[in-house]
Coordinates of C-alpha atoms and ligand atoms in Angstrom, one line a residue:
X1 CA 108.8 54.0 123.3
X2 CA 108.1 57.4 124.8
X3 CA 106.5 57.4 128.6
X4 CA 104.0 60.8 128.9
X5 CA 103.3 61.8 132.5
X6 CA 100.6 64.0 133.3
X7 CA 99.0 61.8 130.3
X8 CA 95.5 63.0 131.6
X9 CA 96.0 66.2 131.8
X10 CA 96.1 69.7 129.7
X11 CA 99.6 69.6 128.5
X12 CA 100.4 65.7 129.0
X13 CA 97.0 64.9 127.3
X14 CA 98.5 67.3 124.2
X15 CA 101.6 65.4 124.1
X16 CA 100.0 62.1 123.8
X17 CA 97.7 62.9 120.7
X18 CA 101.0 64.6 118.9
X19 CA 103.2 61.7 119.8
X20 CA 101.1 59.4 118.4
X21 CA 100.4 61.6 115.0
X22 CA 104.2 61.9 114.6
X23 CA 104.3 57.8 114.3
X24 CA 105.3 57.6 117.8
X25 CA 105.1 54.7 120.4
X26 CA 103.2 55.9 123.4
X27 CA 102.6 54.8 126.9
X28 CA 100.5 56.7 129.5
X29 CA 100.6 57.1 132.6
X30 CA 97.6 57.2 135.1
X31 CA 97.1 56.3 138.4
X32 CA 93.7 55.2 137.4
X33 CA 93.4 53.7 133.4
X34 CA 90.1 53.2 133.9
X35 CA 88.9 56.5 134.5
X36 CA 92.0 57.9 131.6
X37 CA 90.4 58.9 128.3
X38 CA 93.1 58.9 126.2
X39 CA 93.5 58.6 122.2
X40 CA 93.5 55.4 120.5
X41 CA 96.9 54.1 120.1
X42 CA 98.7 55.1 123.3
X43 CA 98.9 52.1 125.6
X44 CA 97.3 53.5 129.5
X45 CA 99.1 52.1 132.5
X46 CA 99.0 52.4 136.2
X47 CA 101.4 54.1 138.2
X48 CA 101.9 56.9 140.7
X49 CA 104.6 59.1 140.7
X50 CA 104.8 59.5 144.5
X51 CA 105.5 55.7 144.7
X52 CA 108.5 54.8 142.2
X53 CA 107.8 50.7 143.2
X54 CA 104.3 51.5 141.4
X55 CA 106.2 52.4 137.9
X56 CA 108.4 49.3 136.9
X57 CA 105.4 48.4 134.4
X58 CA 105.3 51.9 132.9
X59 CA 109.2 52.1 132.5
X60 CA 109.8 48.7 131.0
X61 CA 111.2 49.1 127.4
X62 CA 110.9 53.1 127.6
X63 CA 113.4 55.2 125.9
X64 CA 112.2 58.7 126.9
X65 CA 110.1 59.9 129.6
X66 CA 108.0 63.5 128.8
X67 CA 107.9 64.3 132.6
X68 CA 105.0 66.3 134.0
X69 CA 105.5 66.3 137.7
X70 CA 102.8 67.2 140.1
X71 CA 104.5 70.1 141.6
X72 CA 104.8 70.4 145.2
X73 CA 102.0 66.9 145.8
X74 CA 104.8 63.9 145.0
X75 CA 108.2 66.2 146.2
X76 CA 109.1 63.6 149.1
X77 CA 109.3 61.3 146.8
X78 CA 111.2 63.0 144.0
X79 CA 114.7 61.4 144.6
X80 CA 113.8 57.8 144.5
X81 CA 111.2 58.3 141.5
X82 CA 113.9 60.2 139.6
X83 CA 116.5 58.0 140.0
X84 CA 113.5 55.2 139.0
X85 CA 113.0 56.9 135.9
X86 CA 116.6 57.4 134.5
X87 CA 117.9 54.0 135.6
X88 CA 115.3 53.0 132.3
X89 CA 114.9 56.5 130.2
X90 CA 117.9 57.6 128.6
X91 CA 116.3 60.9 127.6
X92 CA 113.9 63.1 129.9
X93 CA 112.1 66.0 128.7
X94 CA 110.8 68.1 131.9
X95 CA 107.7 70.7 131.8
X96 CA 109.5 72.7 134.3
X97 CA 108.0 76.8 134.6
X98 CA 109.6 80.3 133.7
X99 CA 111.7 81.4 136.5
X100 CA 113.0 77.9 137.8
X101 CA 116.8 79.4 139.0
X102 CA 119.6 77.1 138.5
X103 CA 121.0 78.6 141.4
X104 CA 120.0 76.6 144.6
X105 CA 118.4 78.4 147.5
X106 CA 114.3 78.3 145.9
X107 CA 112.3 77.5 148.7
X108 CA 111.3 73.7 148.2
X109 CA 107.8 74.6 149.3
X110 CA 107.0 76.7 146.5
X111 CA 106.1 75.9 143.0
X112 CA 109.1 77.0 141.1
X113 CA 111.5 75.7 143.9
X114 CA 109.9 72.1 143.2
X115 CA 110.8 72.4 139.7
X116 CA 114.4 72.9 141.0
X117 CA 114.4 70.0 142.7
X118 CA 113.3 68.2 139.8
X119 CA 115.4 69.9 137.4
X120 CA 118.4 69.2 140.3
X121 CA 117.7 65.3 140.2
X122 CA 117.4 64.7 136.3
X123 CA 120.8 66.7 135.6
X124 CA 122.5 64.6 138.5
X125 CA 120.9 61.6 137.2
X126 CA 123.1 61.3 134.1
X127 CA 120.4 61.2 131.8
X128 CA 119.8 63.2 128.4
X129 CA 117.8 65.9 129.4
X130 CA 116.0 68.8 128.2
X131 CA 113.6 71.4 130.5
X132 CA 110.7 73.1 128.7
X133 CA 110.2 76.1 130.3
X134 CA 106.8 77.9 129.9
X135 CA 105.4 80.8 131.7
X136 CA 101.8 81.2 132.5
X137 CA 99.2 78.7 130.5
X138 CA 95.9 79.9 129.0
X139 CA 94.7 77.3 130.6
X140 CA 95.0 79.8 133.9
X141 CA 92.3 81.4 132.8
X142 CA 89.8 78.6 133.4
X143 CA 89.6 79.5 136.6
X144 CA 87.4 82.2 135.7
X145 CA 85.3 80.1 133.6
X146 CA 82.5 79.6 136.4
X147 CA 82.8 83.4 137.3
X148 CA 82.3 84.4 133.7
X149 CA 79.6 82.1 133.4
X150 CA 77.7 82.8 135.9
X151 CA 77.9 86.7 135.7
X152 CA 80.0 87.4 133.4
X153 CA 82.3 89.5 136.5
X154 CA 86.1 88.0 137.1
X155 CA 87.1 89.0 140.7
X156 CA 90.7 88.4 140.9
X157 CA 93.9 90.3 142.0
X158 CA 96.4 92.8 140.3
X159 CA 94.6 93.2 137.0
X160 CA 97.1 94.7 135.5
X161 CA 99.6 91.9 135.6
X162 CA 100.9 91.3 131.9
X163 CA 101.7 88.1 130.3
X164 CA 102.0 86.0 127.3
X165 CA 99.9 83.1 128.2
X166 CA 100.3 79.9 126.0
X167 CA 98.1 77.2 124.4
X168 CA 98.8 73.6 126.1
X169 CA 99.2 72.5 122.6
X170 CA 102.1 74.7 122.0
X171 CA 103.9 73.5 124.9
X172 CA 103.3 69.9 123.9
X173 CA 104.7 71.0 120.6
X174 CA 107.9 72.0 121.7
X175 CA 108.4 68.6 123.7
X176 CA 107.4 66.7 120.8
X177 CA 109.8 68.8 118.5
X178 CA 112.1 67.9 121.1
X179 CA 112.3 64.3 121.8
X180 CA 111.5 63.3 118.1
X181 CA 114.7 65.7 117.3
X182 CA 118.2 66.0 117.8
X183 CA 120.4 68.7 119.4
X184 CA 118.1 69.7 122.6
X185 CA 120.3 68.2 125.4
X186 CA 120.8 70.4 128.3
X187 CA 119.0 73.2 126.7
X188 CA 116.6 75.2 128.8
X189 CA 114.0 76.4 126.3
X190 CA 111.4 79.8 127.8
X191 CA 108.3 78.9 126.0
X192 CA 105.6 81.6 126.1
X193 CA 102.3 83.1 123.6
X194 CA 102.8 85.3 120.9
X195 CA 101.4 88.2 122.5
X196 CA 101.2 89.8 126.6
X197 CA 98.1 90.9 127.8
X198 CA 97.2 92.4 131.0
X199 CA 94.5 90.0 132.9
X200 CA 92.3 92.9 132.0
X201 CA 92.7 92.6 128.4
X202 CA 92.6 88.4 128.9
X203 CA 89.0 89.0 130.4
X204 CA 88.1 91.2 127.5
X205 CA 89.3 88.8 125.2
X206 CA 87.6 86.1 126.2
X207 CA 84.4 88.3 126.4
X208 CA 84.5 89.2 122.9
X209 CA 85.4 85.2 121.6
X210 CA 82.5 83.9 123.5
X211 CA 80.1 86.6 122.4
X212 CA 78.4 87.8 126.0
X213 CA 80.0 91.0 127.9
X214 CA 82.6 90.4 130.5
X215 CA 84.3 92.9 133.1
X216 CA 87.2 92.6 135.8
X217 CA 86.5 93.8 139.4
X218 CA 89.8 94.2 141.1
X219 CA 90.7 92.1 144.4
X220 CA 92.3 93.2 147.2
X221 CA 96.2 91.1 147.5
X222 CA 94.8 89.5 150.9
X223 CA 91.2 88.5 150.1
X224 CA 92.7 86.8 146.8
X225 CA 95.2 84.9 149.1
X226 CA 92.5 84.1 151.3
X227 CA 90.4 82.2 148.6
X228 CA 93.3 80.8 146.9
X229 CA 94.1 79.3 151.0
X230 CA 90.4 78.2 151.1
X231 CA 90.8 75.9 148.0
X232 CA 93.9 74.1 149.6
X233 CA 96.8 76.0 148.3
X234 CA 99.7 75.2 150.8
X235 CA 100.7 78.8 151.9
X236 CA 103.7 79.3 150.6
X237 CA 102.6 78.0 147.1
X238 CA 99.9 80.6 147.5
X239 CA 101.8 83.5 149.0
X240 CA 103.9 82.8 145.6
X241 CA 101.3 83.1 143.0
X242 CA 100.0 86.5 144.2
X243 CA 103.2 87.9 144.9
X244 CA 104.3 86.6 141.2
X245 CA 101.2 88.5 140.3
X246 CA 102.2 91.4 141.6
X247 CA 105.9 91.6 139.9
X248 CA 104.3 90.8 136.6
X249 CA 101.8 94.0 137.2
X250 CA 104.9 96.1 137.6
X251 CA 107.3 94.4 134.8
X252 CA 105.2 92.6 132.4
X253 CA 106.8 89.3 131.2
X254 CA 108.3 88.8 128.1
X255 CA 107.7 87.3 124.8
X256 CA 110.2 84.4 123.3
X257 CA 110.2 82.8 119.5
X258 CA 111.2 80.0 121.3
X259 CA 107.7 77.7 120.2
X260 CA 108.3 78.8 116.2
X261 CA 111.7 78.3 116.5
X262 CA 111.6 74.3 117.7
X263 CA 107.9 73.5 116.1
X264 CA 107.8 75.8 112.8
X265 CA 104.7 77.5 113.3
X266 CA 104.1 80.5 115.5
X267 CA 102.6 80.4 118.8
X268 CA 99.5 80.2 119.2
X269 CA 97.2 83.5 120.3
X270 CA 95.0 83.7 122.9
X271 CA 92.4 84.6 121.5
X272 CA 92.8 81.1 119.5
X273 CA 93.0 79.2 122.8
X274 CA 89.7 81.3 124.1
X275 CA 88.2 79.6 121.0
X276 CA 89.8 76.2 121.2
X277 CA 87.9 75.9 124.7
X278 CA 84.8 78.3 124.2
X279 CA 82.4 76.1 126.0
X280 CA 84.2 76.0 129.6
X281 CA 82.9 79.6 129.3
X282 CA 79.5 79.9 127.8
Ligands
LIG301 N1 99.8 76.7 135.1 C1 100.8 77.4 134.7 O1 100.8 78.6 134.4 C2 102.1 76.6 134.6 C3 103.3 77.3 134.1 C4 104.5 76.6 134.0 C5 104.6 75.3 134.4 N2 103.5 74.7 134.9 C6 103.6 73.3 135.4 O2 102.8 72.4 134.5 C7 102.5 71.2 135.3 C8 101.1 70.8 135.2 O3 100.7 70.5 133.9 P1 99.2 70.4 133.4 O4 98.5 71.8 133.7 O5 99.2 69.9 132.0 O6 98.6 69.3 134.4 P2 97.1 69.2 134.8 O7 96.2 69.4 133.7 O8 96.9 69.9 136.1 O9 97.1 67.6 135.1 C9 97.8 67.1 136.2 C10 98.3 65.7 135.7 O10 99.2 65.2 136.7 C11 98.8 63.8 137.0 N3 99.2 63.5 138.4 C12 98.8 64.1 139.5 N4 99.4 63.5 140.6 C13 100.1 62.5 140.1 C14 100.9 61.5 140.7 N5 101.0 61.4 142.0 N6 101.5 60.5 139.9 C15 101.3 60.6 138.5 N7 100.6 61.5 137.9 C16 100.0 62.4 138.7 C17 97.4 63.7 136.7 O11 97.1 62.4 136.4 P3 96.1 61.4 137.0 O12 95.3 62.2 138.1 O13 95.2 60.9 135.9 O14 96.9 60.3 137.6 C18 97.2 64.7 135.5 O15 97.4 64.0 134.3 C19 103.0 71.5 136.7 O16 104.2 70.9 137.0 C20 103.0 73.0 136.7 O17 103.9 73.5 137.8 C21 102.3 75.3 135.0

C-alpha cells in the first residue's frame, strides 16, 4: 500500500493516477475526502499533516509514503509527523526542490530551508528514503493565467530569468519509477524540463500554444515583492523567490536527463505542458 500526500494537488494528484495504472495499491490523503476528486481506485482518507494524531488511519498497513509536504504551513509540526510516518512507512519518497543543501544553516523560514528540515527528519528517521528534487514547475506559470487572460500582458519580475520548468506529470513519473523500483535509496535525484527558457520566452510560448498574442512588461524587484506580500507570502519566503529570480536571470539553471533516465521517456516540453492545460489560459 503506497500513502500519496499532496493527493489533491498538481504533482500528488499525478502520482495517484500513475500509481494506480502501474497496478498499485493507493491511499490518499485529504484533509477533506469529501471535497477530494480523486481517480477511481485510490482509497481518500482524512488526515492533516500538521496534526500527526489525525494520520493513524491513513498509515495503517502503508508500506511507502510519496511525501508532498506543505512547505513552510505544517513545519512546527514536522518532527512529530515524521517520526509518525516512518514508525509505519519503511520507504519515503520526498518532493523536496532544486537547491535544498545538505549542509545545515538554510533559514527554516524559507522554502528550501523547510525542505531541509524535512529531508533532515526522514534521513534521521531510519527509513528508506529517496528525495526527488525538481526545480521550477510549469505549473508556475499559472500564475499568469488570469493576467494572460484578461489582457494578454504578464507583469512580473526579472524576465530574463532562465529555467527548465517541468510538467507535474514528469515529476510524478520519477516517484513512481522510484517506489515501484529498486536501487533509489539515499539518492537525491535533480529533476528538471528538457529545455530553459527565459520567462520571456515562457510567455511567448504560451502565446503561440493558446493562439491569442501575449507580451511581458518587466516589474520592478520591490513592487513584485510587494504583490507577492499582499497575497500572504511570509517575508522571508517571498524575499526568496525574487531573489532566486534574480540569480537565475544572471546564471540560468541547468538541464538534467535525470526524468528519462528513471521513467524512459524524455521530459516533457513546455510547450507540451502549455497544451496539457490550455484552458487555464484562454
Ligand atoms: N512550484 C515549484 O516550482 C516547486 C519546485 C520544487 C518543489 N516544489 C514543492 O512542491 C510541493 C507542492 O507540490 P504541488 O505543487 O503538487 O502542491 P499543490 O498543487 O500546491 O497542492 C498542495 C497539496 O498539499 C496538501 N496540503 C496542504 N496542507 C496540508 C496539510 N496540512 N496536511 C496535508 N496535506 C496538505 C493539499 O491537500 P488538501 O488541501 O486537499 O488537504 C494539496 O493536495 C511543495 O513542497 C513545494 O515546495 C515546488
Amino acid at each position: 500500500m503506497i500513502l500519496v500526500t499532496g493527493a489533491t494537488g498538481k504533482v500528488g494528484g499525478q502520482a495517484v493516477a500513475q500509481f494506480l495504472g502501474a497496478g498499485a495499491a493507493v491511499r490518499a490523503l485529504a484533509r477533506d475526502p469529501a471535497s477530494a476528486r480523486l481517480p477511481e481506485g485510490a482509497e481518500v482518507v482524512r488526515g492533516d499533516l500538521a496534526d500527526p494524531g489525525s494520520l493513524d488511519a491513513a498509515l495503517d498497513g502503508v508500506d511507502s509514503v510519496f511525501l508532498v509536504w506543505p512547505t513552510l504551513a505544517a513545519d512546527h509540526a514536522a518532527p512529530a509527523t515524521i517520526e509518525r510516518i516512518t514508525e509505519h512507512a519503511r520507504r519515503v519518497v520526498y518532493l523536496s526542490a532544486r537547491g535544498t543543501s545538505d549542509a545545515p544553516g538554510q533559514d527554516p523560514n524559507s522554502i528550501l530551508g523547510s525542505h531541509a528540515l524535512i529531508e533532515g527528519l526522514i534521513e534521521r528517521s531510519g527509513a528508506e528514503w529517496t528525495f526527488l528534487r525538481p526545480g521550477g514547475f510549469a505549473a508556475n506559470t499559472l500564475m499568469w493565467a488570469a493576467q494572460i487572460r484578461e489582457s494578454g500582458v504578464v507583469r512580473w519580475v526579472h524576465g530574463a530569468a532562465t529555467r527548465p520548468l517541468i510538467h507535474e506529470r514528469d515529476i510524478a513519473a520519477a516517484g513512481v519509477s522510484v517506489l515501484t523500483g529498486t536501487g533509489h535509496a539515499e539518492a537525491r535525484y535533480v529533476l528538471t524540463g528538457p529545455e530553459a527558457l527565459t520567462q520571456v520566452e515562457q510567455v511567448t510560448a504560451i502565446g503561440e500554444v493558446i493562439g491569442r498574442p501575449t507580451r511581458w512588461e518587466e516589474l520592478a524587484p520591490e513592487i513584485a515583492l510587494r504583490e507577492l506580500l499582499d497575497q500572504g507570502w511570509p517575508s522571508a519566503a517571498a524575499e526568496g523567490i525574487i531573489d532566486g529570480h534574480a540569480r537565475l536571470a544572471a546564471t540560468p539553471e541547468s538541464t538534467t536527463s535525470t526524468v528519462e533516465e528513471l521513467t524512459g521517456a524524455p521530459a516533457t516540453p513546455f510547450r507540451r505542458w502549455v497544451a496539457d492545460h490550455a484552458d487555464d489560459f484562454r
